[in-house]
Structure formats: structure tokens, C-alpha cells
Tab-separated table of C-alpha atoms and ligand atoms in Angstrom:
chain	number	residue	atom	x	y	z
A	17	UNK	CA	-5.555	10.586	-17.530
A	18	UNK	CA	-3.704	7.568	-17.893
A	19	UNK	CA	-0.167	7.400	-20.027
A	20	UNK	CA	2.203	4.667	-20.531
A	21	UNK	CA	5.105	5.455	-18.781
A	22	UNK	CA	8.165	4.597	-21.229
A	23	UNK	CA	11.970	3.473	-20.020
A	24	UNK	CA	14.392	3.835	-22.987
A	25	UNK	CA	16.879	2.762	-20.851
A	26	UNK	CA	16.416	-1.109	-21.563
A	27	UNK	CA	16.621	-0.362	-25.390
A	28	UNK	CA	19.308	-2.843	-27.572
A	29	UNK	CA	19.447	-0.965	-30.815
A	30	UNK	CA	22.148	-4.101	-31.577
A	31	UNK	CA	18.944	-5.819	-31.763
A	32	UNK	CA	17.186	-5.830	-34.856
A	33	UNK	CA	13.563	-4.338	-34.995
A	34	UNK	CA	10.521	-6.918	-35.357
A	35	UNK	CA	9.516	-7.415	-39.565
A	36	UNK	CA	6.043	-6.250	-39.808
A	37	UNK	CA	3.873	-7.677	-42.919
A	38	UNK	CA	1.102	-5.020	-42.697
A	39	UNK	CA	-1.833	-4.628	-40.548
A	40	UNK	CA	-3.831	-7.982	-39.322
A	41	UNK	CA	-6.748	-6.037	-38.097
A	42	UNK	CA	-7.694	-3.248	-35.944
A	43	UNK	CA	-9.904	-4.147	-32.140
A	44	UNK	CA	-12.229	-1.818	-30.796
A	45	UNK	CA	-13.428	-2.702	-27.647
A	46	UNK	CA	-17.246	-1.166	-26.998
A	47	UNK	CA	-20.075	-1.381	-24.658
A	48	UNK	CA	-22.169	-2.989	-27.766
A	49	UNK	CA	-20.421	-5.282	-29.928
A	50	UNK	CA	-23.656	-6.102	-31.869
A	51	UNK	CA	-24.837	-2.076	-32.304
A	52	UNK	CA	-21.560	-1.270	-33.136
A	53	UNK	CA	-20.415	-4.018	-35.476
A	54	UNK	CA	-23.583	-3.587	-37.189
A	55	UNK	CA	-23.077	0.025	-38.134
A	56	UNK	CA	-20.097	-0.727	-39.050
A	57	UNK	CA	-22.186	-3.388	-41.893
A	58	UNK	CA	-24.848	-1.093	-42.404
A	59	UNK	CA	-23.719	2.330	-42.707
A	60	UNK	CA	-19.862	1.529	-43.914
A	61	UNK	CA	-20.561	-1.463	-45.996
A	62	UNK	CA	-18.778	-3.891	-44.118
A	63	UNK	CA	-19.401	-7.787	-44.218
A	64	UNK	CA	-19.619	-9.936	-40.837
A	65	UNK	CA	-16.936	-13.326	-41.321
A	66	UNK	CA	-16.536	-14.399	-38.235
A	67	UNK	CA	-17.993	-14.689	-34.313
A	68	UNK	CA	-16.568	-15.443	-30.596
A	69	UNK	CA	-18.719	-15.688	-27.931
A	70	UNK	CA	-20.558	-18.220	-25.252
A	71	UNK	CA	-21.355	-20.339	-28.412
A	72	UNK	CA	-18.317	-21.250	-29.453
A	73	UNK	CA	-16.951	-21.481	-25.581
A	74	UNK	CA	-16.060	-17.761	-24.592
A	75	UNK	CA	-17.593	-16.887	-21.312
A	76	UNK	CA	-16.653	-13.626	-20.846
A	77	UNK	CA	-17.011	-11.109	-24.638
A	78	UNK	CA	-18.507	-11.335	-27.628
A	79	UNK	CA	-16.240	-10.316	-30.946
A	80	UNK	CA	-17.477	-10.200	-34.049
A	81	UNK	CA	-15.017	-9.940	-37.345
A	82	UNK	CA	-15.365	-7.835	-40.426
A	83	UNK	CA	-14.131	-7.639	-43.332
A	84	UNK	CA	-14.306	-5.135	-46.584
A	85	UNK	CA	-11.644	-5.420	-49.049
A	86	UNK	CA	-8.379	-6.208	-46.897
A	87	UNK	CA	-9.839	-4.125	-43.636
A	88	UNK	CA	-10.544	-6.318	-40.884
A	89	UNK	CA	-12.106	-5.288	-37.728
A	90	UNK	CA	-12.632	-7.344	-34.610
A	91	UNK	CA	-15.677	-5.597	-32.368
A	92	UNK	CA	-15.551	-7.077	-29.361
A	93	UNK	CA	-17.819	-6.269	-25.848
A	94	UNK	CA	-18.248	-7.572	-22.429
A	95	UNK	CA	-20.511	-10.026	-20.683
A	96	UNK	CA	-20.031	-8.846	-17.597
A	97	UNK	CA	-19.058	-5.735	-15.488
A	98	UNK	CA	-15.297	-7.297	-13.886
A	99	UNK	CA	-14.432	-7.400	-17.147
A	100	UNK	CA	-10.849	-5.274	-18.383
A	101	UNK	CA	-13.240	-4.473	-21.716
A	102	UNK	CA	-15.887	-2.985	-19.188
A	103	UNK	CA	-13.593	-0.871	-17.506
A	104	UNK	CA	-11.705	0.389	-20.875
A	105	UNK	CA	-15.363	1.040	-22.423
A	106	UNK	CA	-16.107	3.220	-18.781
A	107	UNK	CA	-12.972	5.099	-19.070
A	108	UNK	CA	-13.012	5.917	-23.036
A	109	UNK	CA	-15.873	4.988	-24.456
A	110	UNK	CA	-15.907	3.116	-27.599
A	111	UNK	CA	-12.185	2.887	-29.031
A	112	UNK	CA	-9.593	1.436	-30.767
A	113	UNK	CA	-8.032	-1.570	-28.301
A	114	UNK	CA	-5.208	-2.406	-30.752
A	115	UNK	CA	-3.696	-1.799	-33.920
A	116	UNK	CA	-2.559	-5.753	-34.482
A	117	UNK	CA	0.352	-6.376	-36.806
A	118	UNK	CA	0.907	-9.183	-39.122
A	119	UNK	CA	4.656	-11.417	-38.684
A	120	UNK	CA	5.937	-14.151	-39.493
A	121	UNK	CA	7.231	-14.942	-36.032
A	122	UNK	CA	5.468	-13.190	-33.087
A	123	UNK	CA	7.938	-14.530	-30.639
A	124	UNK	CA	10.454	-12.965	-32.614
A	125	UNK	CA	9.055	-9.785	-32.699
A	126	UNK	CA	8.023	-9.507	-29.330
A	127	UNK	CA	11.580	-10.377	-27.797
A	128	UNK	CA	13.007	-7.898	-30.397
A	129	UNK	CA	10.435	-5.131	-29.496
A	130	UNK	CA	11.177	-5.974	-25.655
A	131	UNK	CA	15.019	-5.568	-26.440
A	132	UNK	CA	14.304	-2.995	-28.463
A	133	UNK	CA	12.299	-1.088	-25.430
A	134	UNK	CA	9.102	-1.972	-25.084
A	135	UNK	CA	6.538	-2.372	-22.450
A	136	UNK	CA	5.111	-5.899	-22.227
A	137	UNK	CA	1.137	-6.387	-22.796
A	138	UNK	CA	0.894	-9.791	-23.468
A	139	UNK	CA	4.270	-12.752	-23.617
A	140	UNK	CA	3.989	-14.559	-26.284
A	141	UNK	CA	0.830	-17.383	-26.514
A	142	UNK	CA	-0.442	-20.137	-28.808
A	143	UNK	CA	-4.348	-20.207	-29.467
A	144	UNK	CA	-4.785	-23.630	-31.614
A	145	UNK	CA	-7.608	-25.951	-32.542
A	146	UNK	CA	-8.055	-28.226	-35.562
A	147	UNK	CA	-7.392	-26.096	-37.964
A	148	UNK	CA	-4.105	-24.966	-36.656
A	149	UNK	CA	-2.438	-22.591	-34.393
A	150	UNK	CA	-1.648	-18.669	-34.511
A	151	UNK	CA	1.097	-17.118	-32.275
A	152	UNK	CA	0.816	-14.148	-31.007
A	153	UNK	CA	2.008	-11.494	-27.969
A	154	UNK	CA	1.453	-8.175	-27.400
A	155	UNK	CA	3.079	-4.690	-26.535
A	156	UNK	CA	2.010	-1.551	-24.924
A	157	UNK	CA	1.737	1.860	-26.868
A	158	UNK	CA	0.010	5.731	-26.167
A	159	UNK	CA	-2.056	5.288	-23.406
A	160	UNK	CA	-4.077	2.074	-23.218
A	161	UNK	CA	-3.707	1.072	-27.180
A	162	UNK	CA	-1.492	-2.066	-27.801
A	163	UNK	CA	0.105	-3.937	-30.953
A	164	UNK	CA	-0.496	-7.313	-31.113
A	165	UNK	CA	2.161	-9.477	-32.952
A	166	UNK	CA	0.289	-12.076	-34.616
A	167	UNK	CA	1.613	-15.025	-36.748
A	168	UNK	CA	-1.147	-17.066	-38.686
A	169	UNK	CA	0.798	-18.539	-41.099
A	170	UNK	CA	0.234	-21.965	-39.445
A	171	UNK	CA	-3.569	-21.684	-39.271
A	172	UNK	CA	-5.596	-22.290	-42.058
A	173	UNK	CA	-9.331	-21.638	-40.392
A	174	UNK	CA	-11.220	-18.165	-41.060
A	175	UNK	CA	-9.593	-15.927	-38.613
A	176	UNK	CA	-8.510	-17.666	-35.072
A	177	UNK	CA	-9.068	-20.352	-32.972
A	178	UNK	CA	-12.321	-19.637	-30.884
A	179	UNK	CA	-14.123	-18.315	-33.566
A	180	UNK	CA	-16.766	-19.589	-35.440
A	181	UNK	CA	-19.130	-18.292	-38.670
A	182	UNK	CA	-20.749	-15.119	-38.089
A	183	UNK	CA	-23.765	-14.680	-36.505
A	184	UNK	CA	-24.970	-10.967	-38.708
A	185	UNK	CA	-26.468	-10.894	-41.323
A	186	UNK	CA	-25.055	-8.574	-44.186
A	187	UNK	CA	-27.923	-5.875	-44.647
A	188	UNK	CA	-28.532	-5.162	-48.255
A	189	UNK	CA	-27.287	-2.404	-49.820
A	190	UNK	CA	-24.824	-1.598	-52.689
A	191	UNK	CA	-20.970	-2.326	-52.811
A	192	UNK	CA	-18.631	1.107	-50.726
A	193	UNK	CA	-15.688	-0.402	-51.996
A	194	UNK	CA	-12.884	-0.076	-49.292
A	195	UNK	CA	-10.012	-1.199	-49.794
A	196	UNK	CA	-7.511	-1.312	-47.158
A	197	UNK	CA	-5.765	1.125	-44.023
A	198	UNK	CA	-3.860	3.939	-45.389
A	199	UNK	CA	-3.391	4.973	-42.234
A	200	UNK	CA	-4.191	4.787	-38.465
A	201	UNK	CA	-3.789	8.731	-35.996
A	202	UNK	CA	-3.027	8.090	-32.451
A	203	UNK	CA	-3.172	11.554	-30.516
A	204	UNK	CA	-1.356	12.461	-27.619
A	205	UNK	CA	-0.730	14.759	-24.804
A	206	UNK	CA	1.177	18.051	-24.971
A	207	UNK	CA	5.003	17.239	-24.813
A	208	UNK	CA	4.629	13.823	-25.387
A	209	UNK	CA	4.757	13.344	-29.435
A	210	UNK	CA	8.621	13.350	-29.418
A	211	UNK	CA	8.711	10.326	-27.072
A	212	UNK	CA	6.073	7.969	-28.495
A	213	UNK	CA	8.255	9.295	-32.245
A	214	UNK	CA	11.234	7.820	-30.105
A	215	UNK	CA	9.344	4.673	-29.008
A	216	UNK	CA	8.086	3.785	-32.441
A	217	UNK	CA	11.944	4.461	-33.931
A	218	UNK	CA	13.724	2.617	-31.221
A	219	UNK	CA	10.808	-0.130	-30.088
A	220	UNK	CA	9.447	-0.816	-34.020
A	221	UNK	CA	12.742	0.513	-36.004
A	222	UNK	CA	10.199	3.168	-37.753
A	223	UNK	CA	11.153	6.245	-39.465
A	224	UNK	CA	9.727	9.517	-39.475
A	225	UNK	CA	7.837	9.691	-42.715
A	226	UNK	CA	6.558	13.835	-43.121
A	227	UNK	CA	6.395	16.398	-39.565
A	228	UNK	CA	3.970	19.114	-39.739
A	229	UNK	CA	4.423	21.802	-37.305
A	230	UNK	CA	1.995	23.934	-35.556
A	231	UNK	CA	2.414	26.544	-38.178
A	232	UNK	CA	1.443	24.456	-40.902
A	233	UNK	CA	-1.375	23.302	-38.620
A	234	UNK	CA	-3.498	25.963	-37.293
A	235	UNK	CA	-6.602	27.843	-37.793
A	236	UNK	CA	-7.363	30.962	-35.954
A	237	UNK	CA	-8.205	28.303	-32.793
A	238	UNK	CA	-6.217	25.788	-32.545
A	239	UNK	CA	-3.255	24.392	-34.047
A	240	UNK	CA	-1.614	20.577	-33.132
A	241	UNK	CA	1.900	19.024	-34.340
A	242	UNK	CA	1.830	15.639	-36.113
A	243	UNK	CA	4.534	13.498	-36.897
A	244	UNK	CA	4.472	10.670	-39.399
A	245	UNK	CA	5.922	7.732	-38.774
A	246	UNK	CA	6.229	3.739	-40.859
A	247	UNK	CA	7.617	0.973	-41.439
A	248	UNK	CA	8.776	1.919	-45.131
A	249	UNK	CA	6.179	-0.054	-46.649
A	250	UNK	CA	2.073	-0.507	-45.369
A	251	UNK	CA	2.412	0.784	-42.174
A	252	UNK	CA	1.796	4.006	-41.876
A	253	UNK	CA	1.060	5.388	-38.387
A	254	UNK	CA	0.800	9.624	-37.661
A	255	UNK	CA	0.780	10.822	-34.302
A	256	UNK	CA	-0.305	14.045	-33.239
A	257	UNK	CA	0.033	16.414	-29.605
A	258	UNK	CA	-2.304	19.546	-29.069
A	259	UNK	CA	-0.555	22.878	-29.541
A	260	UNK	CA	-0.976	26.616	-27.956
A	261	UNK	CA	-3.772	27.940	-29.693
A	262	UNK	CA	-6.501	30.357	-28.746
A	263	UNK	CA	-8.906	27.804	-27.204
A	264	UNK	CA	-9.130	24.358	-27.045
A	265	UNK	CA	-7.368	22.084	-30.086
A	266	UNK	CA	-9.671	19.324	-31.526
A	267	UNK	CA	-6.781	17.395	-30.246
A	268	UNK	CA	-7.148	18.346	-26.195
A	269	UNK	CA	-11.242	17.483	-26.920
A	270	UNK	CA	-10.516	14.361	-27.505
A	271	UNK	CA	-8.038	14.001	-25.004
A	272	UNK	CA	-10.354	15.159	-22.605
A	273	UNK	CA	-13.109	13.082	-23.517
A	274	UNK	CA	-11.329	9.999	-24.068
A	275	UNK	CA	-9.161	10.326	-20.731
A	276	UNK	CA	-5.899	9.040	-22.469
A	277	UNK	CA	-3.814	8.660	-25.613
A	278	UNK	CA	-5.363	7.005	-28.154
A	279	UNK	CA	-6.318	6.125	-32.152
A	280	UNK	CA	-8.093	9.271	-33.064
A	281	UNK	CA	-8.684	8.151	-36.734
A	282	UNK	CA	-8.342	5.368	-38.968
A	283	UNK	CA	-8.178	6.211	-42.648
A	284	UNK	CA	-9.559	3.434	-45.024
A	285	UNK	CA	-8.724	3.476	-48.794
A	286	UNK	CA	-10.479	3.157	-51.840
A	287	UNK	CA	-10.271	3.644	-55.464
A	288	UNK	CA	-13.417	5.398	-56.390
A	289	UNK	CA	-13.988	7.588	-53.610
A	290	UNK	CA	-16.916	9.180	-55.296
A	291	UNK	CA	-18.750	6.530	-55.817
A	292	UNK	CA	-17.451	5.709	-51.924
A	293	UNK	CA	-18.926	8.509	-50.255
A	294	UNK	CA	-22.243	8.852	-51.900
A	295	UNK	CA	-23.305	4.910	-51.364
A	296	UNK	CA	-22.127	5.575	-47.954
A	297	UNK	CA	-24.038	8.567	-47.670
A	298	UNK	CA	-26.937	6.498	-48.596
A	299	UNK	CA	-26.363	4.113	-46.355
A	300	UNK	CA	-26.596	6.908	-43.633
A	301	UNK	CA	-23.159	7.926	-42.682
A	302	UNK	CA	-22.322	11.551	-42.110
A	303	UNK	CA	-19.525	13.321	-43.040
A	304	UNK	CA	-18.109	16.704	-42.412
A	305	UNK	CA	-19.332	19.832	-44.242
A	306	UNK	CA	-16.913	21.640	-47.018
A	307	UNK	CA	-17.791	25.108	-47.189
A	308	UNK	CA	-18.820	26.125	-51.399
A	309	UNK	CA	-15.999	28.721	-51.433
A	310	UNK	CA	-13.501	25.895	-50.789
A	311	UNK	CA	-13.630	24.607	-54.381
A	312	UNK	CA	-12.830	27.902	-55.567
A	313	UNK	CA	-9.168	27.517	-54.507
A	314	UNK	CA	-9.400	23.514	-54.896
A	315	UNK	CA	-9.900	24.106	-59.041
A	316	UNK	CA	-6.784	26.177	-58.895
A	317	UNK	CA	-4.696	24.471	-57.110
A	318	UNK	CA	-5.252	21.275	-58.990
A	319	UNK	CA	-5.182	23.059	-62.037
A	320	UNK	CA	-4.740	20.748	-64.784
A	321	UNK	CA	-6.260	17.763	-63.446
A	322	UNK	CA	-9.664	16.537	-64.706
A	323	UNK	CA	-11.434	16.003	-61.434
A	324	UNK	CA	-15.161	15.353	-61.371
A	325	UNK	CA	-15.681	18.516	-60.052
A	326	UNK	CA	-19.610	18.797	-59.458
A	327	UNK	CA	-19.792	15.466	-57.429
A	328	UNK	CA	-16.978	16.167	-55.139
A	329	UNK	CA	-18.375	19.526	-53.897
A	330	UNK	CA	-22.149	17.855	-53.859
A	331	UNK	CA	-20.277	15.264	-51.627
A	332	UNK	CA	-17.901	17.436	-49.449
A	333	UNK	CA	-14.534	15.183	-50.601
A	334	UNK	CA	-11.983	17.607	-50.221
A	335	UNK	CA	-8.498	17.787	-52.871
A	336	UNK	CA	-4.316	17.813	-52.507
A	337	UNK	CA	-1.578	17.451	-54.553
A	338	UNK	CA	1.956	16.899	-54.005
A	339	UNK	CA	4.726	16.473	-56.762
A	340	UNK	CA	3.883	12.464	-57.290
A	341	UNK	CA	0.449	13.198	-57.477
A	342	UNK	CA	-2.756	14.083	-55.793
A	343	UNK	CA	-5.137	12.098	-53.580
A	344	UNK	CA	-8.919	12.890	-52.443
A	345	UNK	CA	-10.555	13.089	-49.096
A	346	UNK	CA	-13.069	13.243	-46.750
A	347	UNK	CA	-14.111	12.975	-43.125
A	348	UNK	CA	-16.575	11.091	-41.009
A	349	UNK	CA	-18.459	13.077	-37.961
A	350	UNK	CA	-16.962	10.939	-34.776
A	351	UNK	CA	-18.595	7.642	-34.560
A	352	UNK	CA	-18.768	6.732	-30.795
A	353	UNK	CA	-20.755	9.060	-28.644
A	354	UNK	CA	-17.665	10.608	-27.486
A	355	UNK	CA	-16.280	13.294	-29.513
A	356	UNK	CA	-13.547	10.857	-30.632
A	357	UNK	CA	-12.526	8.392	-33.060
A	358	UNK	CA	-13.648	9.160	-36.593
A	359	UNK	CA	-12.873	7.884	-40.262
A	360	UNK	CA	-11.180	9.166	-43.055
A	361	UNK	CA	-11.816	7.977	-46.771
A	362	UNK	CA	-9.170	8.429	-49.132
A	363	UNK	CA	-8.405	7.752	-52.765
A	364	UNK	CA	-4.537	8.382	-53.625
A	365	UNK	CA	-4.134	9.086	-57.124
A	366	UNK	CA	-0.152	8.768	-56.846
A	367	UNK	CA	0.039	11.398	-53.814
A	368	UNK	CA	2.240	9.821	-50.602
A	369	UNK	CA	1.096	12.870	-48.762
A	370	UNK	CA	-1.587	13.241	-46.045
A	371	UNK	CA	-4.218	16.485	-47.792
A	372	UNK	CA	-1.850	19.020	-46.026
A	373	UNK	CA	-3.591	21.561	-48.270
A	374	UNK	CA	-6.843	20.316	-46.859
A	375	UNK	CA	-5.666	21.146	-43.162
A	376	UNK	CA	-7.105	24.769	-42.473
A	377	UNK	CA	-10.259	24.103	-44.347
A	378	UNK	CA	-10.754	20.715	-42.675
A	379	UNK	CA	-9.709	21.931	-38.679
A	380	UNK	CA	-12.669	24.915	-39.549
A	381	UNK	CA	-14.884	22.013	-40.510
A	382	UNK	CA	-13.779	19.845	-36.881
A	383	UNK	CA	-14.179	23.139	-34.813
A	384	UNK	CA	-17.851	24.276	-36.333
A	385	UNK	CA	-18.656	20.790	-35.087
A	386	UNK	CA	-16.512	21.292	-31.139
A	387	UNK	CA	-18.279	24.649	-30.994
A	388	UNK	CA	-21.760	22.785	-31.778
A	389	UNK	CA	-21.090	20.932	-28.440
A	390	UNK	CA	-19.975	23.338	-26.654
A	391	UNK	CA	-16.110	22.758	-26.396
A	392	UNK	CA	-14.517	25.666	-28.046
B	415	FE2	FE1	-5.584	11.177	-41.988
């Protein structure tokens, strides 16, 4: 299992943390860009915008770039086996590469990050054609993931230099109606959440948003410990580590099947999560079972609120409140062939809080699918 190894010892906190805008897009880097990019289109109703590849003079991957609402994802795969996309597809499988941030100066942020603590992926670069130039550099975080810095404010082309129109084309089917991340899980090993809490507080200037402990996280299995931390504003990045628990956590499957750290799920927002779920239902994607019983206790505690009650049991979304609200839920099964990274929808009706409620019922729901393959 591979870790980043981290040295606080270089960290300036006289140094002022990097300003990050929000979330430019999310990588994953796969063994099929063009199976995986198109379930993306198909199944999660997202639109193709852009294309890399030997076309448009890249030799060695293909990427292509979605978009749905303000989610961008770049899918990118290797043409050959010496590439570093090859090897990080034969060590994980299909994952998330890196969580890239939005700035308005990426040299900036990178020598404040590297002041700050942080373990270099990339110095800082220009990529520019006619259309202009974006900056950008890179740092390490939990195991192989990286943030990219990027600055496009002097580019004025579709998404970077390289890239050209996309090459898939959007299947039919009706609007999902994503919006944007809510929020992006890393998970990593036992005894290590502290530290990467340190590295985004020191490294990013972060706060710890909400900590759940392994008592407010456990079924009869398994429990795990997540900590919350963002940037005060869209960034909003939990992180959680396995706990003791009777057999294996949902959290050391992954671990062990991904052979590192990395983004466990990515949570994508929209308003109408009803109508969400069941055109993505249509469209094929399959999400974790709710047992009936749970709505018994749902009604009561959201006593109060007119919820559409019949469609959100027919469709498994699960309920919380909190006292500024209350959001809705739900879960994808994982969608590499790993038991890995999955997706959350959610629709936050006022709620800042992450379906805490939801936890026991929704752990059952991951471990009737762990013990289905054999790893509980
Ligand atoms: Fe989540």
C-alpha cells in the first residue's frame, strides 16, 4: 500500500494559505476513457464538451471532458502500457487522479502550499495556444490523489490548451439535473486521519467543519471516524480512517482493494432529487437498497415537513435534518469494478450537515452489498 509520506517540519504558517475559488474539475484516470466517460453520459446524464488525444497532438492519453450543471469531469486513459496512467489504473483500478482547484494565481498557491507544507506533484507550468494560456501546478495528497492549482482566467477557449470539441455523442435521454460537488470523501488508513486533518489545516489553511466518531459511526460490523474539513465556502472535503469493529469496515474494503488512500465518493448536488434519481434510474444506474421499515422512523423524525413520501421510499432516497434544515440522499452501488469509488446524490433543503441520521441505515445497506462479495 502506498502513502504519502508527510514532513510538517517545512511548514511557514507566517505564510498565508493558497485562495481557492471552488472546484475546476475532478480527473479520473481509467483503463477506458471512452467506456467510462460514456457511462458517465449515459447512465448519469452527463454531456461530452471537450477531447485530447492523438488528434489534436497528444501521443500518449485520451481525456475526454464533461460537463452537467457546474460538474466537470476530465476521463482520461492510456495509449500505451509505460504510461504513469497505466500503472495507476494497475494498482487501483479506475479512480479519482485529482481533485483540481480553481485560483486566481496557481503560482501563488503552489509556493504558499509548498511553504505551507506540501509535497510537490507538479512546479508550476503554462499550457497556451491561441486562445490563451492557463497556469497551473500541482500538489500531493492521501496516497496517489493530487490538487491541481489551476488559473484560467487568461484563457478564453472551452477548457485547455490541447483540447479540442468532443468526439461523443450525447445519448438521448431526459435532463438528471446535477448541479454541482457538495462534496468529495477521501478514505484513509487506520491512524492516519489526524495527519492528512493536519495537512489540509496547515498545507490548504482548512478548518475542521463537523467530526464524527466511531460511536456515531457504527453498525454491529464496522464503524470508521470521519472528519470534515473546507475552505469556509465550496470546498468541502471529508476524510474518513477504518475503525475497530467486528469484521472488516467498508472503509478497510476499499482500502484493500484500491491499495492506497484515495477519493472514496464524490457527492453531486441537485435540486430535485426525486426527479434525479428516478431519470437516473431509467437511464440504468443502481443505487443502494433502503430497507421499508426505514421510513417508519424517517416520517417521525422529519415530522412536520411535507416530504413526498411515496416516491422517496419507491426510490430508496434516504432523509436528515439538522436545526437549519434538512437535506435528502441517496447512494450509487460502486462504479469501477473495484469495490470503490461510488456517488452520492444530494438535495440540501437548508441542512449544512452530511445525513448523520442516515449513517446506521446506510453502513447496513454498504455491508449487505461487502457480504454479497464476500468481504465481511
Ligand atoms: Fe457524503
Amino acid at each position: 500500500m502506498t502513502s504519502t509520506s508527510l514532513h510538517h517540519d517545512r511548514h511557514d504558517p507566517a505564510v498565508a494559505p493558497p485562495v481557492i475559488g471552488g472546484i475546476d474539475h475532478v480527473e479520473w484516470w481509467v483503463g477506458n476513457a471512452r467506456s467510462f466517460a460514456a457511462l458517465l453520459m449515459s447512465s448519469f446524464g452527463f454531456e461530452a464538451v471537450g477531447y485530447a488525444g492523438p488528434e489534436t497532438g497528444r501521443r500518449d492519453r485520451v481525456s475526454h471532458v464533461l460537463q452537467q450543471g457546474r460538474i466537470r469531469f476530465v476521463v482520461t486513459g492510456a495509449l500505451g502500457p509505460d504510461s504513469p496512467i497505466s500503472e495507476h489504473v494497475r494498482a487501483h483500478g479506475d479512480g479519482v487522479k485529482d481533485i483540481c482547484f480553481l485560483v486566481d494565481d496557481a503560482e501563488a498557491a503552489y509556493a504558499a502550499a509548498i511553504a505551507r507544507g506540501a509535497v510537490t506533484e507538479r512546479p508550476p507550468a503554462i499550457d497556451s495556444d491561441q486562445l490563451g494560456a492557463i497556469h497551473q501546478a500541482a500538489i500531493r495528497t492521501y496516497g496517489e490523489t493530487v490538487h491541481t492549482f489551476l488559473d484560467r482566467s487568461a484563457y478564453t477557449g472551452q477548457f485547455a490548451p490541447g483540447f479540442g470539441p468532443a468526439v461523443l455523442p450525447t445519448p438521448r435521454g431526459e435532463a438528471v439535473g446535477l448541479t454541482r460537488f457538495d462534496h468529495i470523501v477521501g478514505n484513509v488508513e487506520l491512524g492516519h486521519l489526524g495527519e492528512w486533518v493536519d495537512y489540509y489545516r496547515e498545507v490548504l489553511g482548512f478548518d475542521q467543519l463537523v467530526h464524527f466518531g466511531d460511536d456515531q459511526i457504527s453498525t454491529e460490523y464496522s464503524a470508521l471516524m470521519s472528519t470534515v474539513v473546507w475552505n469556509h465556502d465550496k470546498v468541502v472535503l471529508p476524510i474518513n480512517e477504518p475503525a475497530e469493529g467486528r469484521r472488516k469496515s467498508q472503509i478497510e474494503e476499499y482500502l484493500d482493494y484500491y491499495h492506497a488512500p484515495g477519493v472514496q465518493h464524490l457527492a453531486l448536488h441537485t435540486p430535485d432529487i426525486v426527479h434525479a434519481v428516478r431519470t437516473m434510474r431509467d437511464r440504468g444506474v443502481r443505487f443502494l437498497e433502503v430497507p421499508p421499515e426505514y421510513y417508519v422512523d424517517a416520517r417521525e423524525r422529519m415530522a412536520g415537513i411535507d416530504l413526498p413520501w411515496a416516491a422517496l421510499a419507491e426510490l430508496g432516497v434516504m432523509v436528515d435534518r439538522d436545526q437549519d434544515g434538512y437535506l435528502l440522499q441517496i447512494f450509487t452501488e460502486t462504479v469501477c469494478d473495484r469495490p470503490t469509488v461510488f456517488f452520492e446524490i444530494i438535495q440540501r433543503e437548508g441542512a449544512k450537515g452530511f445525513g448523520a441520521g442516515n449513517f446506521k441505515a446506510l453502513f447496513e445497506a454498504i455491508e449487505r452489498a461487502q457480504a454479497a462479495r464476500g468481504n465481511l
